[in-house]
Coordinates of C-alpha atoms and ligand atoms in Angstrom, one line a residue:
X1488 CA 18.3 22.0 40.6
X1489 CA 21.0 20.6 42.8
X1490 CA 23.4 17.8 41.9
X1491 CA 21.4 15.2 43.8
X1492 CA 18.2 16.2 42.0
X1493 CA 20.0 15.9 38.7
X1494 CA 21.3 12.5 39.5
X1495 CA 17.9 11.4 40.5
X1496 CA 16.3 12.7 37.2
X1497 CA 19.0 11.1 35.1
X1498 CA 18.6 7.7 36.9
X1499 CA 14.8 7.9 36.5
X1500 CA 15.1 8.7 32.8
X1501 CA 17.6 6.0 32.0
X1502 CA 15.9 3.2 30.1
X1503 CA 17.8 0.6 32.0
X1504 CA 17.4 0.0 35.7
X1505 CA 20.8 -0.3 37.3
X1506 CA 20.7 -3.1 39.9
X1507 CA 23.6 -3.5 42.3
X1508 CA 24.2 -7.0 41.3
X1509 CA 23.9 -8.3 37.7
X1510 CA 23.7 -11.8 36.5
X1511 CA 26.4 -12.4 33.9
X1512 CA 27.8 -15.0 31.6
X1513 CA 30.3 -14.9 28.7
X1514 CA 30.3 -15.2 25.0
X1515 CA 31.4 -18.7 23.9
X1516 CA 30.8 -18.8 20.2
X1517 CA 30.2 -16.2 17.5
X1518 CA 28.5 -16.9 14.2
X1519 CA 27.2 -14.7 11.4
X1520 CA 23.6 -15.1 12.4
X1521 CA 23.8 -15.5 16.2
X1522 CA 26.1 -15.9 19.2
X1523 CA 26.3 -18.3 22.1
X1524 CA 26.6 -17.5 25.8
X1525 CA 27.6 -19.7 28.7
X1526 CA 27.0 -19.3 32.4
X1527 CA 23.4 -17.9 32.0
X1528 CA 21.4 -20.9 30.9
X1529 CA 19.8 -21.5 34.3
X1530 CA 18.9 -17.8 34.9
X1531 CA 17.2 -16.9 31.6
X1532 CA 14.0 -17.7 29.9
X1533 CA 13.2 -17.7 26.2
X1534 CA 12.7 -14.2 24.8
X1535 CA 14.6 -12.5 27.6
X1536 CA 17.0 -9.7 26.8
X1537 CA 20.8 -9.7 27.4
X1538 CA 23.5 -7.3 26.5
X1539 CA 27.3 -7.0 26.1
X1540 CA 29.4 -3.9 26.0
X1541 CA 31.8 -2.8 23.3
X1542 CA 33.7 0.5 23.5
X1543 CA 31.4 1.8 26.3
X1544 CA 28.2 1.0 24.3
X1545 CA 25.9 -1.8 25.2
X1546 CA 24.5 -4.0 22.5
X1547 CA 21.2 -5.8 23.1
X1548 CA 20.4 -9.3 22.1
X1549 CA 17.5 -11.6 22.7
X1550 CA 17.6 -15.2 23.9
X1551 CA 16.2 -17.4 21.1
X1552 CA 17.2 -20.9 22.4
X1553 CA 18.4 -22.4 25.7
X1554 CA 20.1 -25.7 26.0
X1555 CA 22.3 -27.5 28.6
X1556 CA 25.5 -26.1 27.0
X1557 CA 24.4 -22.5 26.9
X1558 CA 22.1 -20.0 25.2
X1559 CA 21.8 -18.8 21.6
X1560 CA 21.1 -15.1 21.2
X1561 CA 20.5 -12.8 18.3
X1562 CA 21.8 -9.3 18.3
X1563 CA 19.6 -6.3 17.3
X1564 CA 22.4 -4.5 15.5
X1565 CA 23.5 -6.3 12.3
X1566 CA 27.2 -5.9 13.0
X1567 CA 27.2 -6.0 16.8
X1568 CA 30.8 -7.3 17.3
X1569 CA 30.5 -9.9 20.0
X1570 CA 33.9 -11.2 21.0
X1571 CA 34.8 -14.5 22.6
X1572 CA 34.8 -14.3 26.4
X1573 CA 33.1 -11.0 26.6
X1574 CA 30.9 -10.6 29.6
X1575 CA 27.1 -10.7 28.9
X1576 CA 24.4 -9.5 31.3
X1577 CA 20.8 -10.1 31.7
X1578 CA 18.6 -7.0 31.0
X1579 CA 15.0 -6.0 31.9
X1580 CA 12.4 -6.8 29.3
X1581 CA 11.7 -4.4 26.5
X1582 CA 8.9 -2.0 27.2
X1583 CA 7.6 1.2 25.8
X1584 CA 6.2 4.3 27.4
X1585 CA 4.3 6.1 24.6
X1586 CA 3.1 9.6 25.1
X1587 CA 0.5 11.6 23.0
X1588 CA 3.4 13.9 21.9
X1589 CA 4.8 11.0 19.9
X1590 CA 2.4 11.9 17.1
X1591 CA 4.3 13.3 14.2
X1592 CA 7.5 11.4 15.1
X1593 CA 9.5 8.7 13.4
X1594 CA 11.2 6.0 15.5
X1595 CA 13.1 2.8 15.0
X1596 CA 12.0 -0.6 16.2
X1597 CA 13.2 0.1 19.7
X1598 CA 11.1 3.3 19.7
X1599 CA 14.2 5.5 19.6
X1600 CA 13.6 8.7 17.6
X1601 CA 15.4 8.7 14.2
X1602 CA 13.9 12.0 12.8
X1603 CA 16.5 14.3 14.4
X1604 CA 13.8 16.2 16.3
X1605 CA 15.2 15.5 19.8
X1606 CA 14.3 13.0 22.4
X1607 CA 10.8 11.5 22.9
X1608 CA 8.8 12.5 26.0
X1609 CA 8.1 9.3 27.9
X1610 CA 4.5 8.6 29.1
X1611 CA 3.6 7.9 32.6
X1612 CA 3.4 4.1 32.4
X1613 CA 5.3 1.4 30.5
X1614 CA 3.5 -1.1 28.3
X1615 CA 4.6 -4.4 26.9
X1616 CA 5.7 -4.8 23.3
X1617 CA 4.0 -8.2 23.2
X1618 CA 0.7 -7.5 24.9
X1619 CA -2.1 -10.0 24.5
X1620 CA -5.2 -9.0 22.5
X1621 CA -8.4 -8.2 24.4
X1622 CA -10.4 -11.3 25.4
X1623 CA -12.7 -12.2 22.5
X1624 CA -15.9 -12.0 24.5
X1625 CA -15.1 -8.5 25.7
X1626 CA -14.3 -7.1 22.3
X1627 CA -16.8 -4.9 20.5
X1628 CA -18.2 -6.2 17.3
X1629 CA -16.9 -4.9 14.0
X1630 CA -19.9 -3.0 12.6
X1631 CA -19.2 0.8 12.5
X1632 CA -18.7 1.7 8.8
X1633 CA -15.6 3.6 8.0
X1634 CA -15.2 5.4 4.7
X1635 CA -11.7 5.2 3.4
X1636 CA -12.1 7.7 0.6
X1637 CA -10.7 5.1 -1.9
X1638 CA -13.6 4.7 -4.4
X1639 CA -13.0 1.1 -5.4
X1640 CA -12.6 0.0 -1.8
X1641 CA -15.7 1.9 -0.5
X1642 CA -17.8 0.4 -3.2
X1643 CA -16.7 -3.2 -3.5
X1644 CA -14.9 -4.0 -0.2
X1645 CA -16.2 -1.4 2.3
X1646 CA -14.5 -1.5 5.7
X1647 CA -15.5 -1.0 9.3
X1648 CA -13.6 0.4 12.3
X1649 CA -11.6 -2.3 13.9
X1650 CA -11.5 -4.5 10.8
X1651 CA -8.2 -6.2 9.7
X1652 CA -7.6 -6.2 6.0
X1653 CA -4.7 -7.6 3.9
X1654 CA -3.6 -6.0 0.7
X1655 CA -2.3 -9.0 -1.3
X1656 CA -0.1 -8.5 -4.3
X1657 CA 3.2 -9.3 -6.1
X1658 CA 6.0 -6.8 -6.1
X1659 CA 5.5 -3.4 -7.6
X1660 CA 1.7 -3.5 -8.1
X1661 CA 0.8 -0.6 -5.8
X1662 CA 0.6 -2.0 -2.3
X1663 CA 2.4 0.9 -0.7
X1664 CA 0.5 3.4 -2.7
X1665 CA -2.8 2.0 -1.7
X1666 CA -1.7 1.9 2.0
X1667 CA -0.7 5.6 1.7
X1668 CA -4.1 6.4 0.4
X1669 CA -5.6 4.8 3.5
X1670 CA -3.2 6.8 5.7
X1671 CA -4.7 10.0 4.2
X1672 CA -8.1 9.0 5.3
X1673 CA -9.4 11.7 7.7
X1674 CA -11.5 9.3 9.8
X1675 CA -8.7 8.2 12.1
X1676 CA -7.4 10.0 15.2
X1677 CA -4.0 8.4 14.9
X1678 CA -2.1 6.6 12.1
X1679 CA 0.7 4.2 13.2
X1680 CA 2.7 2.8 10.4
X1681 CA 5.4 0.1 10.5
X1682 CA 7.7 0.2 7.5
X1683 CA 9.4 -3.2 7.6
X1684 CA 12.3 -4.1 5.3
X1685 CA 11.7 -1.2 2.9
X1686 CA 14.5 0.5 1.1
X1687 CA 15.7 3.8 2.7
X1688 CA 14.5 5.8 -0.3
X1689 CA 11.0 4.4 0.0
X1690 CA 10.8 5.4 3.7
X1691 CA 11.6 9.0 2.8
X1692 CA 9.0 8.9 0.0
X1693 CA 6.4 7.5 2.3
X1694 CA 7.0 10.2 4.9
X1695 CA 7.1 13.0 2.4
X1696 CA 4.2 11.9 0.1
X1697 CA 1.9 9.6 1.9
X1698 CA 1.9 11.4 5.3
X1699 CA 2.2 14.9 3.8
X1700 CA -1.3 15.7 4.9
X1701 CA -1.5 13.6 8.0
X1702 CA 1.9 13.9 9.5
X1703 CA 0.6 15.5 12.7
X1704 CA -1.4 12.4 13.7
X1705 CA 1.1 9.9 12.4
X1706 CA 3.7 7.8 14.2
X1707 CA 6.0 5.8 11.9
X1708 CA 8.1 2.9 13.0
X1709 CA 10.9 2.2 10.6
X1710 CA 13.1 -0.8 10.1
X1711 CA 14.8 -0.8 6.8
X1712 CA 15.9 -3.9 4.8
X1713 CA 19.5 -3.5 5.9
X1714 CA 18.7 -3.7 9.6
X1715 CA 18.9 -7.0 11.5
X1716 CA 16.1 -9.6 11.4
X1717 CA 15.6 -8.9 15.1
X1718 CA 14.8 -5.2 14.4
X1719 CA 12.5 -6.1 11.4
X1720 CA 10.7 -8.7 13.6
X1721 CA 10.3 -6.1 16.3
X1722 CA 9.1 -3.1 14.3
X1723 CA 5.5 -4.3 13.7
X1724 CA 5.2 -5.3 17.4
X1725 CA 6.4 -1.9 18.5
X1726 CA 3.9 -0.2 16.1
X1727 CA 1.1 -2.4 17.4
X1728 CA 2.0 -1.6 21.0
X1729 CA 1.9 2.1 20.2
X1730 CA -1.5 1.6 18.4
X1731 CA -2.8 -0.2 21.5
X1732 CA -1.7 2.7 23.7
X1733 CA -3.8 5.1 21.6
X1734 CA -6.7 2.7 21.3
X1735 CA -6.8 2.5 25.1
X1736 CA -7.1 6.3 25.2
X1737 CA -10.3 5.8 23.3
X1738 CA -9.0 6.8 19.8
X1739 CA -9.8 5.3 16.4
X1740 CA -6.4 4.1 15.3
X1741 CA -5.2 3.0 11.9
X1742 CA -2.4 0.5 12.0
X1743 CA -0.5 0.0 8.7
X1744 CA 2.2 -2.7 8.3
X1745 CA 4.2 -2.7 5.1
X1746 CA 4.9 -5.5 4.7
X1747 CA 3.8 -8.3 7.0
X1748 CA 5.6 -10.7 4.7
X1749 CA 9.0 -9.1 5.6
X1750 CA 8.0 -9.6 9.3
X1751 CA 7.5 -13.3 8.5
X1752 CA 10.8 -13.4 6.7
X1753 CA 12.5 -11.9 9.7
X1754 CA 10.7 -14.3 12.1
X1755 CA 11.9 -17.1 9.8
X1756 CA 15.5 -16.0 10.1
X1757 CA 15.3 -15.9 13.9
X1758 CA 13.6 -19.3 14.1
X1759 CA 16.2 -20.9 11.9
X1760 CA 19.0 -19.5 14.0
X1761 CA 17.3 -20.9 17.0
X1762 CA 17.5 -24.3 15.4
X1763 CA 13.8 -24.8 14.5
X1764 CA 13.1 -27.1 11.6
X1765 CA 11.9 -25.6 8.3
X1766 CA 8.5 -27.0 7.5
X1767 CA 6.7 -25.0 4.8
X1768 CA 8.9 -23.5 2.1
X1769 CA 11.6 -22.8 4.6
X1770 CA 9.3 -21.3 7.2
X1771 CA 9.7 -22.6 10.8
X1772 CA 6.6 -23.5 12.8
X1773 CA 6.9 -20.6 15.2
X1774 CA 6.3 -18.2 12.2
X1775 CA 2.8 -19.5 11.9
X1776 CA 2.1 -18.8 15.6
X1777 CA 3.8 -15.4 15.6
X1778 CA 1.7 -14.1 12.7
X1779 CA -1.8 -14.7 14.1
X1780 CA -0.7 -13.4 17.5
X1781 CA 0.4 -10.1 15.9
X1782 CA -2.6 -9.8 13.6
X1783 CA -5.1 -10.6 16.4
X1784 CA -3.8 -7.6 18.4
X1785 CA -5.3 -5.2 15.8
X1786 CA -9.1 -5.1 15.8
X1787 CA -11.8 -3.7 18.0
X1788 CA -11.2 -2.7 21.6
X1789 CA -13.4 -3.4 24.6
X1790 CA -16.9 -2.0 24.7
X1791 CA -16.9 1.8 24.7
X1792 CA -13.2 2.1 23.9
X1793 CA -11.2 2.8 20.8
X1794 CA -10.3 0.4 18.0
X1795 CA -7.4 -0.5 15.8
X1796 CA -8.2 -0.9 12.1
X1797 CA -5.3 -2.9 10.6
X1798 CA -4.2 -2.7 7.0
X1799 CA -1.4 -5.2 6.2
X1800 CA 0.5 -5.4 2.9
X1801 CA 1.2 -9.0 2.0
X1802 CA 3.8 -9.6 -0.7
X1803 CA 2.9 -12.7 -2.6
X1804 CA 6.1 -14.2 -3.9
X1805 CA 6.0 -14.8 -7.6
X1806 CA 2.3 -13.8 -7.6
X1807 CA 1.5 -17.2 -6.0
X1808 CA -1.5 -16.5 -3.8
X1809 CA -1.3 -19.9 -2.1
X1810 CA 2.1 -19.4 -0.7
X1811 CA 2.1 -20.5 3.0
X1812 CA 2.5 -17.1 4.6
X1813 CA -0.1 -15.5 2.4
X1814 CA -2.4 -18.4 3.2
X1815 CA -1.8 -18.2 7.0
X1816 CA -2.5 -14.4 6.9
X1817 CA -5.6 -14.6 4.8
X1818 CA -7.2 -17.0 7.3
X1819 CA -6.7 -14.6 10.2
X1820 CA -8.0 -11.4 8.5
X1821 CA -11.5 -10.0 8.0
X1822 CA -11.0 -9.2 4.4
X1823 CA -8.5 -9.1 1.6
X1824 CA -7.9 -6.7 -1.3
X1825 CA -6.1 -8.4 -4.2
X1826 CA -4.0 -6.4 -6.6
X1827 CA -3.6 -7.9 -10.0
X1828 CA -0.7 -7.7 -12.4
X1829 CA -2.9 -7.8 -15.5
X1830 CA -4.8 -4.8 -14.2
X1831 CA -1.7 -2.8 -13.4
X1832 CA -0.3 -3.7 -16.8
X1833 CA -3.3 -2.0 -18.3
X1834 CA -2.4 1.1 -16.3
X1835 CA -5.5 0.9 -14.2
X1836 CA -4.7 2.0 -10.6
X1837 CA -5.5 1.1 -7.9
X1838 CA -5.1 -2.4 -9.5
X1839 CA -7.7 -4.0 -7.3
X1840 CA -9.3 -7.1 -8.7
X1841 CA -12.9 -6.6 -7.4
X1842 CA -13.8 -10.2 -8.2
X1843 CA -11.3 -11.8 -5.9
X1844 CA -11.3 -9.1 -3.2
X1845 CA -13.6 -9.6 -0.2
X1846 CA -14.6 -7.6 2.9
X1847 CA -16.2 -9.9 5.5
X1848 CA -18.1 -7.0 7.1
X1849 CA -19.4 -5.4 3.9
X1850 CA -23.0 -6.4 4.7
X1851 CA -22.8 -4.0 7.7
X1852 CA -22.0 -1.2 5.4
X1853 CA -24.1 -1.6 2.3
X1854 CA -27.8 -0.8 2.3
X1855 CA -29.9 -3.6 0.7
X1856 CA -30.1 -1.6 -2.5
X1857 CA -26.3 -1.0 -2.6
X1858 CA -25.7 -4.6 -1.9
X1859 CA -27.9 -5.6 -4.8
X1860 CA -26.2 -3.1 -7.1
X1861 CA -22.7 -4.4 -6.2
X1862 CA -23.8 -8.0 -6.8
X1863 CA -25.0 -7.1 -10.3
X1864 CA -21.9 -5.1 -11.0
X1865 CA -19.7 -8.0 -10.0
X1866 CA -21.7 -10.3 -12.2
X1867 CA -21.3 -7.9 -15.1
X1868 CA -17.6 -7.5 -14.5
X1869 CA -17.2 -11.3 -14.3
X1870 CA -19.0 -11.7 -17.6
X1871 CA -16.8 -9.1 -19.2
X1872 CA -13.6 -10.7 -18.0
X1873 CA -14.7 -14.3 -18.9
X1874 CA -15.3 -13.2 -22.5
X1875 CA -12.1 -11.1 -22.8
X1876 CA -10.3 -13.8 -25.0
X1877 CA -13.4 -14.4 -27.0
X1878 CA -13.8 -10.7 -27.8
X1879 CA -10.1 -10.4 -28.6
X1880 CA -10.4 -13.2 -31.1
X1881 CA -13.3 -11.4 -32.8
X1882 CA -15.9 -14.0 -31.6
X1883 CA -18.2 -11.3 -30.2
X1884 CA -21.0 -9.8 -32.1
X1885 CA -23.3 -7.2 -30.5
X1886 CA -27.0 -7.9 -30.5
X1887 CA -26.9 -11.6 -29.7
X1888 CA -26.7 -11.5 -25.9
X1889 CA -28.2 -8.5 -24.2
X1890 CA -26.4 -9.0 -20.9
X1891 CA -23.0 -9.3 -22.6
X1892 CA -23.8 -6.2 -24.7
X1893 CA -24.5 -4.3 -21.5
X1894 CA -21.3 -5.5 -19.9
X1895 CA -19.2 -4.5 -22.9
X1896 CA -20.7 -1.1 -22.8
X1897 CA -20.6 -0.4 -19.1
X1898 CA -17.6 -2.3 -17.6
X1899 CA -14.9 -0.1 -19.2
X1900 CA -16.7 2.9 -17.8
X1901 CA -16.9 1.4 -14.3
X1902 CA -13.2 0.7 -14.6
X1903 CA -12.6 4.3 -15.5
X1904 CA -14.6 5.5 -12.6
X1905 CA -12.5 3.4 -10.2
X1906 CA -9.2 5.0 -11.3
X1907 CA -7.7 7.1 -8.4
X1908 CA -4.2 8.3 -7.6
X1909 CA -3.1 9.5 -4.1
X1910 CA -3.2 13.1 -5.4
X1911 CA -6.9 12.8 -6.4
X1912 CA -9.5 14.1 -3.9
X1913 CA -10.8 11.5 -1.5
X1914 CA -14.2 10.0 -2.6
X1915 CA -17.0 11.2 -0.3
X1916 CA -20.1 9.5 -1.7
X1917 CA -18.8 6.6 -3.9
X1918 CA -22.3 5.4 -5.1
X1919 CA -23.3 8.8 -6.3
X1920 CA -19.9 9.4 -7.9
X1921 CA -20.2 6.1 -9.7
X1922 CA -23.7 6.8 -11.1
X1923 CA -22.7 10.4 -12.1
X1924 CA -19.7 9.1 -14.0
X1925 CA -21.7 6.4 -15.7
X1926 CA -24.3 8.9 -16.7
X1927 CA -21.8 11.5 -17.8
X1928 CA -19.8 9.0 -19.9
Ligands
ATP713 N1 -3.1 4.7 -7.5 C1 -2.1 4.8 -8.3 N2 -2.1 5.7 -9.3 C2 -1.1 5.8 -10.2 N3 0.0 5.0 -10.2 C3 0.1 4.1 -9.2 C4 -0.9 3.9 -8.3 N4 -0.6 2.8 -7.5 C5 0.6 2.4 -7.9 N5 1.0 3.1 -9.0 C6 2.3 2.9 -9.7 O1 2.9 1.7 -9.4 C7 4.2 1.9 -8.9 C8 4.5 0.9 -7.8 O2 3.7 1.2 -6.7 P1 4.1 0.8 -5.2 O3 5.5 1.2 -4.9 O4 3.0 1.3 -4.3 O5 4.0 -0.8 -5.3 P2 4.4 -1.9 -4.2 O6 3.4 -3.0 -4.4 O7 4.4 -1.3 -2.9 O8 5.8 -2.3 -4.6 P3 6.9 -3.2 -3.8 O9 6.5 -4.6 -4.0 O10 8.2 -2.8 -4.5 O11 6.8 -2.7 -2.4 C9 4.2 3.3 -8.5 O12 5.5 3.9 -8.5 C10 3.3 4.0 -9.4 O13 4.0 4.2 -10.6
MG714 MG1 5.9 -1.3 -1.4

């Protein structure tokens, strides 16, 4: 390869196009959460990228507000040291060029490798990080059953390919563990996970434990809690764009976001720095449009193509399920699995509350007999839970109410049959397993 070829390859590989003339401005104000730039207001649009250079490294930022006096930008690095008067340049928009060889890799929100396994091979075309979802009328319907291998899910809230489900729970109730059990499910070609705002230790655990068996088909996008809100807000969008790439190749993709609440927190930080008013518990209005846009991108693809099944962890602050972000997310999804502190306190994991969990496509999965059975099991569990206090106080005597007697006898066994840890074998035929366990007990 001669010197000219080398130069041509280097230029082609560089992320940034190098125009002859660049539009520039300068830093006019620096604050803890953002910086201001003058001289660029007329040339930039909201959401465009800019950069300034410190010590030979360029630091990216994004335009979050434009007014007559200048623009407000937020940096992607938490301690990007913008200085007064520094020159600032406009940059091309953020894009990704995924490649099938990305499977098995771990990247940051900018899709830069962070696993120490060398550079990523770029694909042959660039895709947008903020693509629009397919047009509703061209999308397939969500009706192909998909067994997760998690017994309680496959029985009570069975899912379909292309469905979007939220796992709603307070802190420490087993959201990440449940998501990692989904990640082990053999029915997906690719698993794309966005870990948003997690602690560094948890990231390592997730990669080593949850993805131990499925690492070769997994791509993980990590943005830990100490990264800037811009990175945390970007990570799920990058993961979704990668999932869309594999969906468009016809694959069945599982997209996991842990947690979407931390994405909402990051979006709130960005919106507040941009001067938006806080409306619902500190959340700015744009958070409530960012959320559905992101969630809508998961789901079925166009007819004959692949699909993105989305599983989103939703942290419900203080176990308050009517908190505005949880509410906004619930309305957009096709199902929710609720984890309950009382159940986790009894040591019953996964701590799924089957009475408050719903899968809106379950009727496409159950046979009529199975549906009937689940309805009667739910009624029995409901009876059992409603009379819990009564029974604790000694107000229950067997023989007076046949239905209650049956519930008292069977429900603890059903609960036992639902227990499952990530190390247990995946369930293959949940209805048979349940009846075997009830008979064996
Ligand atoms: N299926 C399970 N089997 C056994 N133990 C479990 C199971 N799921 C959760 N646990 C227990 O609950 C603990 C917390 O789980 P996990 O970290 O998944 O919760 P989380 O909701 O993601 O927490 P956070 O809110 O901190 O993200 C685990 O360390 C484990 O002890
Ligand atoms: Mg977690």
